[in-house]
Every structure is written in C-alpha cells, then in structure tokens.
mmCIF file of N, CA and C in Angstrom:
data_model
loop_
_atom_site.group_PDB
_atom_site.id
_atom_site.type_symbol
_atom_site.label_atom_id
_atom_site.label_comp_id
_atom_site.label_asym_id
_atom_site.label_seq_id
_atom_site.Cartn_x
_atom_site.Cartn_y
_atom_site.Cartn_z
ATOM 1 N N UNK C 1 -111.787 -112.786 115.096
ATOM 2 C CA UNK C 1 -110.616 -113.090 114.279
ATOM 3 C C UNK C 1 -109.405 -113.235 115.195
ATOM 4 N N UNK C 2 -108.417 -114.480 114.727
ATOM 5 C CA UNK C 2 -107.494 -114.650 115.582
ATOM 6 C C UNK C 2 -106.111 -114.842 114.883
ATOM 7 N N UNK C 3 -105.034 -114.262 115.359
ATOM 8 C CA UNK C 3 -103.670 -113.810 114.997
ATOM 9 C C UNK C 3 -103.279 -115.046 115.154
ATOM 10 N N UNK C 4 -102.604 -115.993 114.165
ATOM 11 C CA UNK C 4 -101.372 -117.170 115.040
ATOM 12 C C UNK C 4 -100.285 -116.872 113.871
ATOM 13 N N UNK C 5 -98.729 -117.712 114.753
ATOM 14 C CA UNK C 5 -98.297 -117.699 113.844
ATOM 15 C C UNK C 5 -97.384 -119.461 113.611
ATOM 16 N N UNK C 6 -97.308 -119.496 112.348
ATOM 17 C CA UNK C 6 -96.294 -120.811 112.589
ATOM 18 C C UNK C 6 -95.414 -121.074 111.183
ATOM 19 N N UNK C 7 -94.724 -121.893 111.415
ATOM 20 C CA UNK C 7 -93.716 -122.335 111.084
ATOM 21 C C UNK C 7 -93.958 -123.025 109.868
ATOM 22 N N UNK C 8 -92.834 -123.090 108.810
ATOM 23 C CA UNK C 8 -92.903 -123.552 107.737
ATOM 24 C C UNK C 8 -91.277 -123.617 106.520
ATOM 25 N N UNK C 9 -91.238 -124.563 106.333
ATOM 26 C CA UNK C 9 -90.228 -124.312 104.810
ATOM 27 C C UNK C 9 -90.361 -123.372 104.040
ATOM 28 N N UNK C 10 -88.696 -122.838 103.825
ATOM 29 C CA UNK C 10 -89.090 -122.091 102.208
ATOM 30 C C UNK C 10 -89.813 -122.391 101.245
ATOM 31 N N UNK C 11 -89.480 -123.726 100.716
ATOM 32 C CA UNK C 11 -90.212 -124.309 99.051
ATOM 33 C C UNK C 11 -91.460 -123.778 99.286
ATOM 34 N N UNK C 12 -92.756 -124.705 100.432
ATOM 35 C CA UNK C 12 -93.681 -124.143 100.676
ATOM 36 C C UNK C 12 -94.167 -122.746 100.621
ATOM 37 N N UNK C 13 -93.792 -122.198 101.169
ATOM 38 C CA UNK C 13 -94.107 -121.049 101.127
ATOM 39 C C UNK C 13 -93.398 -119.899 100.005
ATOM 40 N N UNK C 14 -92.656 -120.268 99.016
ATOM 41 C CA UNK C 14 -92.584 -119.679 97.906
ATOM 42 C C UNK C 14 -94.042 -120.190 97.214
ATOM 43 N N UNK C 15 -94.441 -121.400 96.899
ATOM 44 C CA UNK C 15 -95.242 -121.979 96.182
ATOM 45 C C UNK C 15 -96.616 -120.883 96.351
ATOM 46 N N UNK C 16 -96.592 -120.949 97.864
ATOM 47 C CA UNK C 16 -97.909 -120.317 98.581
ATOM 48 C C UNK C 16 -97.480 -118.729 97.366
ATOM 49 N N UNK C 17 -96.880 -118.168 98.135
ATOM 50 C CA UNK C 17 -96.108 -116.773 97.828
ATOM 51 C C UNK C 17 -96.603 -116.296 95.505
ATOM 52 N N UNK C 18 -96.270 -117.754 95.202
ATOM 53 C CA UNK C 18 -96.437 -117.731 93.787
ATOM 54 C C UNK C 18 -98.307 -118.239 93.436
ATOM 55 N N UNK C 19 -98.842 -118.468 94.167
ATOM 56 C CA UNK C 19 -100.211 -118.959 94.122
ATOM 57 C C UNK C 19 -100.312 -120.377 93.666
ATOM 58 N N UNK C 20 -99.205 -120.958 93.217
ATOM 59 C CA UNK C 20 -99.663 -122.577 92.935
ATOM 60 C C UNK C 20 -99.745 -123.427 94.248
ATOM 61 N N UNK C 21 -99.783 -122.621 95.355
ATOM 62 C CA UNK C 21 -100.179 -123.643 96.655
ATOM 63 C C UNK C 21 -101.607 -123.182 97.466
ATOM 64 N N UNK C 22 -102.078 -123.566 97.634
ATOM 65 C CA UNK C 22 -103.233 -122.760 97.940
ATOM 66 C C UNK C 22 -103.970 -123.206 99.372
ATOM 67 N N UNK C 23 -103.450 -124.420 99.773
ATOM 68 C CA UNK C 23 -103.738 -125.383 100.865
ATOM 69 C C UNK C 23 -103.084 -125.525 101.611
ATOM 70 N N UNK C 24 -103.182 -125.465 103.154
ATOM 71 C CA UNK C 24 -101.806 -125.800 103.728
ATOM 72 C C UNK C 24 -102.314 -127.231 104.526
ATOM 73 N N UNK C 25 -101.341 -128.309 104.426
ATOM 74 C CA UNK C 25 -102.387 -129.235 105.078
ATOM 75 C C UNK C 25 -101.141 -129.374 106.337
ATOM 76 N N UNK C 26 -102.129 -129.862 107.363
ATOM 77 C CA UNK C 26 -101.099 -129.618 109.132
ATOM 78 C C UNK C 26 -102.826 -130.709 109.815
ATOM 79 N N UNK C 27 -102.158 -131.276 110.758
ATOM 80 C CA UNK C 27 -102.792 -132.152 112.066
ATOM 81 C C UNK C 27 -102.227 -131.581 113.402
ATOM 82 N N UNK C 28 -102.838 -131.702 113.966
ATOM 83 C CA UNK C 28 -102.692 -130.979 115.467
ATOM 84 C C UNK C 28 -101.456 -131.912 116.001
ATOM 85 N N UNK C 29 -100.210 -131.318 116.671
ATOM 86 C CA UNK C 29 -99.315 -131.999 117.834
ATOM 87 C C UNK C 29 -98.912 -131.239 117.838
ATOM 88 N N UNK C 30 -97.524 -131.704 119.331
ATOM 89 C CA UNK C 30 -97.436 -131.505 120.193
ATOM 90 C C UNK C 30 -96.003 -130.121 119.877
ATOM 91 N N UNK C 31 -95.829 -129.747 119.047
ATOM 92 C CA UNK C 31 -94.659 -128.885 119.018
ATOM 93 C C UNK C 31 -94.920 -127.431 118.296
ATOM 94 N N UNK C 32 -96.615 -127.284 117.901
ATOM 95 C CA UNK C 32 -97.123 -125.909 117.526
ATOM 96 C C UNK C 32 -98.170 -125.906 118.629
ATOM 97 N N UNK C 33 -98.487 -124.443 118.572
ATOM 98 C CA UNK C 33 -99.620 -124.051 119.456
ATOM 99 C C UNK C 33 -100.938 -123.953 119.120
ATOM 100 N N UNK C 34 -100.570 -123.927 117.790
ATOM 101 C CA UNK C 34 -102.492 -123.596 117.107
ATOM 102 C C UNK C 34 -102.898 -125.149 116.887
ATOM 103 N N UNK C 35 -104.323 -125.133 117.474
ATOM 104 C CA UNK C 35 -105.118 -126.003 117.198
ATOM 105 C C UNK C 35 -105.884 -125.907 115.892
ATOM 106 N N UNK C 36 -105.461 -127.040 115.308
ATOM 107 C CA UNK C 36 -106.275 -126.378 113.694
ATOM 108 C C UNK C 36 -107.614 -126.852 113.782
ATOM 109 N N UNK C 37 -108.213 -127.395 114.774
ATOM 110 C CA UNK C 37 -109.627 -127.980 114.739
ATOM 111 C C UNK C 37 -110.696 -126.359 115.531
ATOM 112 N N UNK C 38 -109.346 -125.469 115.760
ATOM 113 C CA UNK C 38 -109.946 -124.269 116.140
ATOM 114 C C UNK C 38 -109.880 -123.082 114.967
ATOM 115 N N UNK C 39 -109.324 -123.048 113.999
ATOM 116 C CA UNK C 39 -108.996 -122.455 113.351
ATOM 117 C C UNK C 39 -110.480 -121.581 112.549
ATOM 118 N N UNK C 40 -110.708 -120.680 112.346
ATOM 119 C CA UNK C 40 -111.604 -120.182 111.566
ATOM 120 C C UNK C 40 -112.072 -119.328 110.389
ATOM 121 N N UNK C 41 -112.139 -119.277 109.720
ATOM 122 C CA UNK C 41 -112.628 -118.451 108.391
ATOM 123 C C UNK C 41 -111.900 -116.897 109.310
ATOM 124 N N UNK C 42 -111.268 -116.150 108.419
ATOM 125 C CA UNK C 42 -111.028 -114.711 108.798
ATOM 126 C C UNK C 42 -109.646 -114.536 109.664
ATOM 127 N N UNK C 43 -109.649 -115.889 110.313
ATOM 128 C CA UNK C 43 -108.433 -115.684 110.955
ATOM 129 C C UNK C 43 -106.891 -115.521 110.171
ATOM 130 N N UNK C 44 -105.504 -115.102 110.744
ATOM 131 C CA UNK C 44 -104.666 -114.935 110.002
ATOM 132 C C UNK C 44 -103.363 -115.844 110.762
ATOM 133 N N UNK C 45 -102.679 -115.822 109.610
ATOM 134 C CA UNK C 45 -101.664 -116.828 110.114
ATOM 135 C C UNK C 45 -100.357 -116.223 109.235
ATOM 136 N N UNK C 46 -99.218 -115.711 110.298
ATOM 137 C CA UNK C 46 -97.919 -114.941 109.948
ATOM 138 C C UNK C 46 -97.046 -116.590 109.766
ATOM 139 N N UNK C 47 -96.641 -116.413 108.834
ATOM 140 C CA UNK C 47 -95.364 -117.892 108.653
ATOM 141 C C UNK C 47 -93.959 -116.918 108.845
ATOM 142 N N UNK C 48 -93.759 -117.858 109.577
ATOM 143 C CA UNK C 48 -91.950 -118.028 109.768
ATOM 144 C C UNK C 48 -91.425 -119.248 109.146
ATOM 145 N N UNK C 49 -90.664 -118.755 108.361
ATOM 146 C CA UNK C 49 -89.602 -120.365 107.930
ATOM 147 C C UNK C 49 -88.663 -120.100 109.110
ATOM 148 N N UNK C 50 -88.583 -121.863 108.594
ATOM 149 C CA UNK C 50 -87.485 -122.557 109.459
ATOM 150 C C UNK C 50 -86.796 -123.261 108.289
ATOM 151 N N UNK C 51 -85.426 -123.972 109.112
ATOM 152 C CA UNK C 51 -84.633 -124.544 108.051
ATOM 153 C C UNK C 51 -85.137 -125.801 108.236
ATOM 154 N N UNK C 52 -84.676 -126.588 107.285
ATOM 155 C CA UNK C 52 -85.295 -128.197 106.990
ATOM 156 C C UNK C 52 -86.078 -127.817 105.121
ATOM 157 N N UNK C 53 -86.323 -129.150 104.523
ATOM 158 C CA UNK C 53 -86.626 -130.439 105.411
ATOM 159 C C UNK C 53 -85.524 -131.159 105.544
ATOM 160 N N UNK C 54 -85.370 -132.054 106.276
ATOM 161 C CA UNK C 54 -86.171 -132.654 106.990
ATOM 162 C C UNK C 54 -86.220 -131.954 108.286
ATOM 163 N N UNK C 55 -87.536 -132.210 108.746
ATOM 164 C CA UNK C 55 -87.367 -131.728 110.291
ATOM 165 C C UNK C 55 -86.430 -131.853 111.042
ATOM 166 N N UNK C 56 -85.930 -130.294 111.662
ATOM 167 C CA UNK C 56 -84.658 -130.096 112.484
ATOM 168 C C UNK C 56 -85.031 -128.878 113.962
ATOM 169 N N UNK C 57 -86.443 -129.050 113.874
ATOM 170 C CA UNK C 57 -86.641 -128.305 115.038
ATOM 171 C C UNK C 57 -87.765 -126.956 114.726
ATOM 172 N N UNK C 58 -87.766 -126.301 115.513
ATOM 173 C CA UNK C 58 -88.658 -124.675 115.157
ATOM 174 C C UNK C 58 -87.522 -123.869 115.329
ATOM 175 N N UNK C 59 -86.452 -123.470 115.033
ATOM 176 C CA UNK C 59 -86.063 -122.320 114.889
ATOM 177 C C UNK C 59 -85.958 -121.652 114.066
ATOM 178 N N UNK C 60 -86.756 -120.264 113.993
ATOM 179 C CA UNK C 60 -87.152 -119.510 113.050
ATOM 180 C C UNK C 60 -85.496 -118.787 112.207
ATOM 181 N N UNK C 61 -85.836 -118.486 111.126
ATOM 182 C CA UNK C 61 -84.754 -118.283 110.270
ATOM 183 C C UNK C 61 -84.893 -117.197 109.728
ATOM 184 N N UNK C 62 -86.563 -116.762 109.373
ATOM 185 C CA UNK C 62 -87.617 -115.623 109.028
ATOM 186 C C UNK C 62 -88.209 -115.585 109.320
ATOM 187 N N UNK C 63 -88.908 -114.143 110.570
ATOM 188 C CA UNK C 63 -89.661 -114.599 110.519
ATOM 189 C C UNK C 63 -90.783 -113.687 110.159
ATOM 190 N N UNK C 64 -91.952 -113.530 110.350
ATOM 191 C CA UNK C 64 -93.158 -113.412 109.737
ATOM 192 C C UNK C 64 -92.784 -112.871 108.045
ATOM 193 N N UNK C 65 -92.403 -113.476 107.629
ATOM 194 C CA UNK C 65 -92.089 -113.644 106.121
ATOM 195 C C UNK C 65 -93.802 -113.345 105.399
ATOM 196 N N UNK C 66 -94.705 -114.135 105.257
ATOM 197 C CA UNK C 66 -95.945 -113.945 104.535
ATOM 198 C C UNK C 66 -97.188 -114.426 105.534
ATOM 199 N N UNK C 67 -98.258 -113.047 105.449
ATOM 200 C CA UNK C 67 -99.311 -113.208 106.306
ATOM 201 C C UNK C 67 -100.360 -113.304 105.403
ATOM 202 N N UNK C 68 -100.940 -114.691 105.881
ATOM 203 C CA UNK C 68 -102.008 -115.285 105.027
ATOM 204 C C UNK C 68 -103.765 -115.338 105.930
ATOM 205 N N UNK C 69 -104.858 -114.986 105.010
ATOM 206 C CA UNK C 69 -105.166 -115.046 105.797
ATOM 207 C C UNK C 69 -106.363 -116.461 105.826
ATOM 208 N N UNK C 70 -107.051 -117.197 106.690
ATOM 209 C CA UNK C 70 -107.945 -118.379 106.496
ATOM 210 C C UNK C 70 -108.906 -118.060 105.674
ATOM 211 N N UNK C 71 -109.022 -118.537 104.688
ATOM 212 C CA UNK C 71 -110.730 -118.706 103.402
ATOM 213 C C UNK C 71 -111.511 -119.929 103.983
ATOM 214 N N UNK C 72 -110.940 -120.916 104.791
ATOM 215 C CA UNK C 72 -111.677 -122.090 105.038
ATOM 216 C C UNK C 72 -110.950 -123.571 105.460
ATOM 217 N N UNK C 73 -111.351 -124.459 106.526
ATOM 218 C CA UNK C 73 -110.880 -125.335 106.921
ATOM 219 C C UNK C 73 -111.462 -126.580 107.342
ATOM 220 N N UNK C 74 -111.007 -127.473 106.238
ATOM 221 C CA UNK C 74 -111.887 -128.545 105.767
ATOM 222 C C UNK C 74 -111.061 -129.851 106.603
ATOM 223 N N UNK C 75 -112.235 -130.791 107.971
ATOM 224 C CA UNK C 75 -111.280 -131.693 108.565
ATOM 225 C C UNK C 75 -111.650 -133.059 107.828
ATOM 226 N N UNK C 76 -110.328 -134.095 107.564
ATOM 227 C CA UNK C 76 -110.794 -135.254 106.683
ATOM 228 C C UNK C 76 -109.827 -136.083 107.999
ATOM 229 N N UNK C 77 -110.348 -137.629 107.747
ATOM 230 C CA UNK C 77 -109.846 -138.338 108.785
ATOM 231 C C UNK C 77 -108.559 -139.185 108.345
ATOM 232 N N UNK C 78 -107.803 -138.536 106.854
ATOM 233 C CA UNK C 78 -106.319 -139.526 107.066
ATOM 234 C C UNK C 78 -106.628 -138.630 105.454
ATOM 235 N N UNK C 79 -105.295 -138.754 105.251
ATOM 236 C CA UNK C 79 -104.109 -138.370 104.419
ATOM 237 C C UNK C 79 -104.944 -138.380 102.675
ATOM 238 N N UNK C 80 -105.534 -139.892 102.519
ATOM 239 C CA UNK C 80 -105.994 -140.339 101.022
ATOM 240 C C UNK C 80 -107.169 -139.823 100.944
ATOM 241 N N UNK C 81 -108.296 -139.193 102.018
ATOM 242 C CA UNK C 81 -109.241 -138.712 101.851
ATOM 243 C C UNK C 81 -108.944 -137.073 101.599
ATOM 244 N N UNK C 82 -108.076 -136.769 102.107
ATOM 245 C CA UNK C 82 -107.811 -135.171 101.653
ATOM 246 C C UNK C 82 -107.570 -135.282 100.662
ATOM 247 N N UNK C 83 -106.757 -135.531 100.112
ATOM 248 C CA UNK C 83 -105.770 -135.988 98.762
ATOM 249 C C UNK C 83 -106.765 -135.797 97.673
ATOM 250 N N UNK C 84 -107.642 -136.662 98.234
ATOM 251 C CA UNK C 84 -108.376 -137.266 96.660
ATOM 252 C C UNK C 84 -109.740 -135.985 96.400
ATOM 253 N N UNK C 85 -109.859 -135.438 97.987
ATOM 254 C CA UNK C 85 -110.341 -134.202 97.665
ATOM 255 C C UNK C 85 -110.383 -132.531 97.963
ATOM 256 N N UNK C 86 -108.878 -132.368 97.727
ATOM 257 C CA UNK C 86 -108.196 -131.303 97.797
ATOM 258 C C UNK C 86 -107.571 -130.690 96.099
ATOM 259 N N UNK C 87 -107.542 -129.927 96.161
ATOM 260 C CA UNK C 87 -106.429 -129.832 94.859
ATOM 261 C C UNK C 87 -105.560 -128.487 95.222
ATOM 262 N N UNK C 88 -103.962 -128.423 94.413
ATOM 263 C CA UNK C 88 -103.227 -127.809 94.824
ATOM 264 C C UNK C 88 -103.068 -127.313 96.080
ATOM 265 N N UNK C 89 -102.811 -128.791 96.709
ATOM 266 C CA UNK C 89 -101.883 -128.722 97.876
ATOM 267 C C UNK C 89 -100.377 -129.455 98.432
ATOM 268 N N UNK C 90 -100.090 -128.491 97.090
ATOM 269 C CA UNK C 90 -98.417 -128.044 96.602
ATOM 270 C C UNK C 90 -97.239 -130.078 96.642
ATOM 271 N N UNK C 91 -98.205 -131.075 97.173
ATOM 272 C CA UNK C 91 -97.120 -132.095 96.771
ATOM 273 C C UNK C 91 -97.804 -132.998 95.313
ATOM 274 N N UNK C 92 -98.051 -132.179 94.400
ATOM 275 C CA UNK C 92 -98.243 -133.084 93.304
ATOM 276 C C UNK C 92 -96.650 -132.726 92.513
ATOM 277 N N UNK C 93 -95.908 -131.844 92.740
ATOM 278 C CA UNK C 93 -94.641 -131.589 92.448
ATOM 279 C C UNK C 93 -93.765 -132.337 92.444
ATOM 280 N N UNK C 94 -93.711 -133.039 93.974
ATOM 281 C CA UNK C 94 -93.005 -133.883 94.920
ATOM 282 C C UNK C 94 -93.061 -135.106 94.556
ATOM 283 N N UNK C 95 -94.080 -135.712 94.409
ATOM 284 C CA UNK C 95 -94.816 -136.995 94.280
ATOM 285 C C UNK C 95 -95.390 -137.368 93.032
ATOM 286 N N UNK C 96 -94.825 -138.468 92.490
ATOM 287 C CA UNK C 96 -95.630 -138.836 91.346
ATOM 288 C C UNK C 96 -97.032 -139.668 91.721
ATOM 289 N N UNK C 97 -97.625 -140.372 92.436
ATOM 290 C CA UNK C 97 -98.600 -141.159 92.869
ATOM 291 C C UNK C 97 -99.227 -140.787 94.063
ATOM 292 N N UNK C 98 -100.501 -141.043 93.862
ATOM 293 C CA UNK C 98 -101.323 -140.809 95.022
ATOM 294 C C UNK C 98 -100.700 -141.792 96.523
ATOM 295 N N UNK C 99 -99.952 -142.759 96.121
ATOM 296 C CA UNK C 99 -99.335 -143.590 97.701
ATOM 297 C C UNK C 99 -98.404 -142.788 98.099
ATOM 298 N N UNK C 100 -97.533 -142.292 96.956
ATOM 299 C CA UNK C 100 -96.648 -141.341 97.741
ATOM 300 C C UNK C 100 -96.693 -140.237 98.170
ATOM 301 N N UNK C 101 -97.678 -139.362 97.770
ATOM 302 C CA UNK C 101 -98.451 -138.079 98.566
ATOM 303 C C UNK C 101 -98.833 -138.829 100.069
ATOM 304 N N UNK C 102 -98.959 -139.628 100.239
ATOM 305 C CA UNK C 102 -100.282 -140.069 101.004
ATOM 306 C C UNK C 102 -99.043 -140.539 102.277
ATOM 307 N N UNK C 103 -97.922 -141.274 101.888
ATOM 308 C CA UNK C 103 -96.348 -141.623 101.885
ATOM 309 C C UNK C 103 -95.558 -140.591 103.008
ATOM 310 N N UNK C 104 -95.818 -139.429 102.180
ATOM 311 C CA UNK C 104 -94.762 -138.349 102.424
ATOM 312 C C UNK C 104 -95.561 -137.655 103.752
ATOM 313 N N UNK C 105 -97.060 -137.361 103.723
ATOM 314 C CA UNK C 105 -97.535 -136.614 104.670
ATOM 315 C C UNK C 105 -97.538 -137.498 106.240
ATOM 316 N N UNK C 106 -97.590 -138.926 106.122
ATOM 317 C CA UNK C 106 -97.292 -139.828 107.023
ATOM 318 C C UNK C 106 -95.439 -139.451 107.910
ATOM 319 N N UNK C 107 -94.891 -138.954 106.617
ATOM 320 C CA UNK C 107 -93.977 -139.219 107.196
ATOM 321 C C UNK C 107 -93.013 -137.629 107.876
ATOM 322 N N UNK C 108 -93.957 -136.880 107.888
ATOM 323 C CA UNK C 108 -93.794 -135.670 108.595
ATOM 324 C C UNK C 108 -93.559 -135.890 110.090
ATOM 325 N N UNK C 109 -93.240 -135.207 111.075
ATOM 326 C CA UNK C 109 -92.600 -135.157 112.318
ATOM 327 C C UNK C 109 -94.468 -135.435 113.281
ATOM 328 N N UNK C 110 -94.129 -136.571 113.692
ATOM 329 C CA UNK C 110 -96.015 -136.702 114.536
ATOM 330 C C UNK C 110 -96.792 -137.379 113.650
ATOM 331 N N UNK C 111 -96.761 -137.076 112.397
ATOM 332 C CA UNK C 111 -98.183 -137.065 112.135
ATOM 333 C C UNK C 111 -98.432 -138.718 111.829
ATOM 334 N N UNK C 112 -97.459 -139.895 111.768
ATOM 335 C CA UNK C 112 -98.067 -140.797 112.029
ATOM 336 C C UNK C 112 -98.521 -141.478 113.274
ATOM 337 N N UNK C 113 -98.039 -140.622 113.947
ATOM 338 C CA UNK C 113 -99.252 -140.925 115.234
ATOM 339 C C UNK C 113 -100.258 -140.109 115.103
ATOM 340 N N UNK C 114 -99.901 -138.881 115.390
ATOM 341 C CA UNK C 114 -101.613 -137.711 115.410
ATOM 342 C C UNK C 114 -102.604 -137.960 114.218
ATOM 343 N N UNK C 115 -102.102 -137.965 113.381
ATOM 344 C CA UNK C 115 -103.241 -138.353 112.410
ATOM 345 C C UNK C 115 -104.652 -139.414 112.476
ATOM 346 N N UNK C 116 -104.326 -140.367 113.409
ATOM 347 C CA UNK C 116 -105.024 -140.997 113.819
ATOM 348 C C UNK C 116 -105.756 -140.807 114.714
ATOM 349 N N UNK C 117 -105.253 -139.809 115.471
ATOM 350 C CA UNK C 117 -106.252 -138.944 116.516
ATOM 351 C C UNK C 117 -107.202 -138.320 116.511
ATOM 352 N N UNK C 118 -106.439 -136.950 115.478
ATOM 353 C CA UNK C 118 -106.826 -135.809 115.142
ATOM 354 C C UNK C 118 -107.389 -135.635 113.964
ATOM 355 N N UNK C 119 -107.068 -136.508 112.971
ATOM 356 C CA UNK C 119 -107.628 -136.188 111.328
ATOM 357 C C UNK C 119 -106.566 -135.400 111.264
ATOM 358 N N UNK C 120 -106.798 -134.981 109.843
ATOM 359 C CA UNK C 120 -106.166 -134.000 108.897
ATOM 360 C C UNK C 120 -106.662 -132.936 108.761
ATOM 361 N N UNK C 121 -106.126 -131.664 108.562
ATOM 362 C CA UNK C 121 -106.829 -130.343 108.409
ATOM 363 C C UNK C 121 -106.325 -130.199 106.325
ATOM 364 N N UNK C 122 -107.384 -129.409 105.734
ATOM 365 C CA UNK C 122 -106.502 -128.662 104.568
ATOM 366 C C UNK C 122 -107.410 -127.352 105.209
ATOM 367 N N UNK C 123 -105.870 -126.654 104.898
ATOM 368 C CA UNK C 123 -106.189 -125.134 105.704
ATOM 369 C C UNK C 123 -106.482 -124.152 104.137
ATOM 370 N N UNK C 124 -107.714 -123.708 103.475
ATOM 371 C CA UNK C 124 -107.646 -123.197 102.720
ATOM 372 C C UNK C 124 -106.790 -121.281 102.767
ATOM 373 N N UNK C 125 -105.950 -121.202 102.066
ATOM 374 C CA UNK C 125 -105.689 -119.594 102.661
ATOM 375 C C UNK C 125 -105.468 -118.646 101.251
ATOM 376 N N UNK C 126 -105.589 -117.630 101.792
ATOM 377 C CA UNK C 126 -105.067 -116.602 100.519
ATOM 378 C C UNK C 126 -104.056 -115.565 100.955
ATOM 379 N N UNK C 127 -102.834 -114.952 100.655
ATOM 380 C CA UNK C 127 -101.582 -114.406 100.970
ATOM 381 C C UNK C 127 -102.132 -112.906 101.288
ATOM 382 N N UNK C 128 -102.443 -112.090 102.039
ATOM 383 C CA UNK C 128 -102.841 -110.402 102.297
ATOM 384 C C UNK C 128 -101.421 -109.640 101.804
ATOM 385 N N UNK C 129 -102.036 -108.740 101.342
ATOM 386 C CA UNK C 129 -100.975 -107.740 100.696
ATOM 387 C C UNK C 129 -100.592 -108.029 99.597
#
C-alpha cells in the first residue's frame, strides 16, 4: 500500500466529501508525481485543494483536507470511452451532453496532449473516516 498525495478543487472534493462523486478521473503529466498507471487497489490518496478553476498552479490552500482511499482503477484510451462507461464522475452537473463532458476533460491543463499518450484513468475511491 502506497501513501500519495494530490491536488484538487473545492467543488470536487465537496462532491467526493458528500458521496455523489465517486470517481476521480486524472491522466498522467508533467506537474503531479503520481503515476496513475501505478496506482493500486488499497492505496491512499490525501487531497489538498488548491485554488482555481481554472488552473492557476499547485499551491495548496488545504491541505490534506480528505483521505481517500483506492477501491479500483480502470485505464480507458480517451475521454468518450470513460464517459460512456463510468458513472458519477461528478461532471454530469457541469455538462449537459456527452460532447461537453468529453469538451471539458480535454480542456484541463495537459490533458489534450497526455491523453493521447497515456489514456485516461477513472480512479474509483471511497473517503476513510
């Protein structure tokens, strides 16, 4: 079992915090340390928010706010294949249409480049404590 920790928005992680989020979806680059293609069942992951959105950097604001720990981590190779088989992973809120889920995760900091690299992770988790 392995300790990481990373970064995240409030909204998110209230959602998580309230149980209507249950997925965290993230692609590997260049400005976190965890490799999510390493990630494993049991492991735990401390979130720190940061301020944004929009992306404005990693500086933590809170931090280890909620320690979650991995149930499971499912890799899909782009955005519409998670989507279509994931559920509650917290942008059906955000987004009225499957282009714009699909839209919005493109348009995160990297990931329209990495995504094409790396695939997509949905990080299944559940909140400890």
């Amino acid at each position: 079992m392995t300790n990481y920790t990373l970064e995240i928005y409030k909204a998110p992680l209230e959602a998580i915090k309230k149980g209507a989020k249950k997925i965290e979806v993230r692609t590997n680059n260049s400005y976190e340390s965890i490799r999510y293609d390493g990630l494993e069942q049991g492991d735990t992951i401390a979130f720190q928010v940061i301020s944004g959105p929009p992306f404005t950097g990693l500086d933590v604001i809170e931090p280890d706010v909620l320690i979650v720990e991995v149930v499971d981590v499912r890799h899909y190779p782009d955005p519409k294949a998670l989507l279509l088989a994931e559920k509650r992973v917290g942008l059906e809120n955000l987004c009225e249409t499957l282009e714009e889920q699909i839209d919005l995760l493109y348009s995160f900091h990297e990931y329209q480049d990495m995504i094409p690299v790396h695939g997509i992770f949905a990080i299944e988790i559940k909140p400890l404590g």
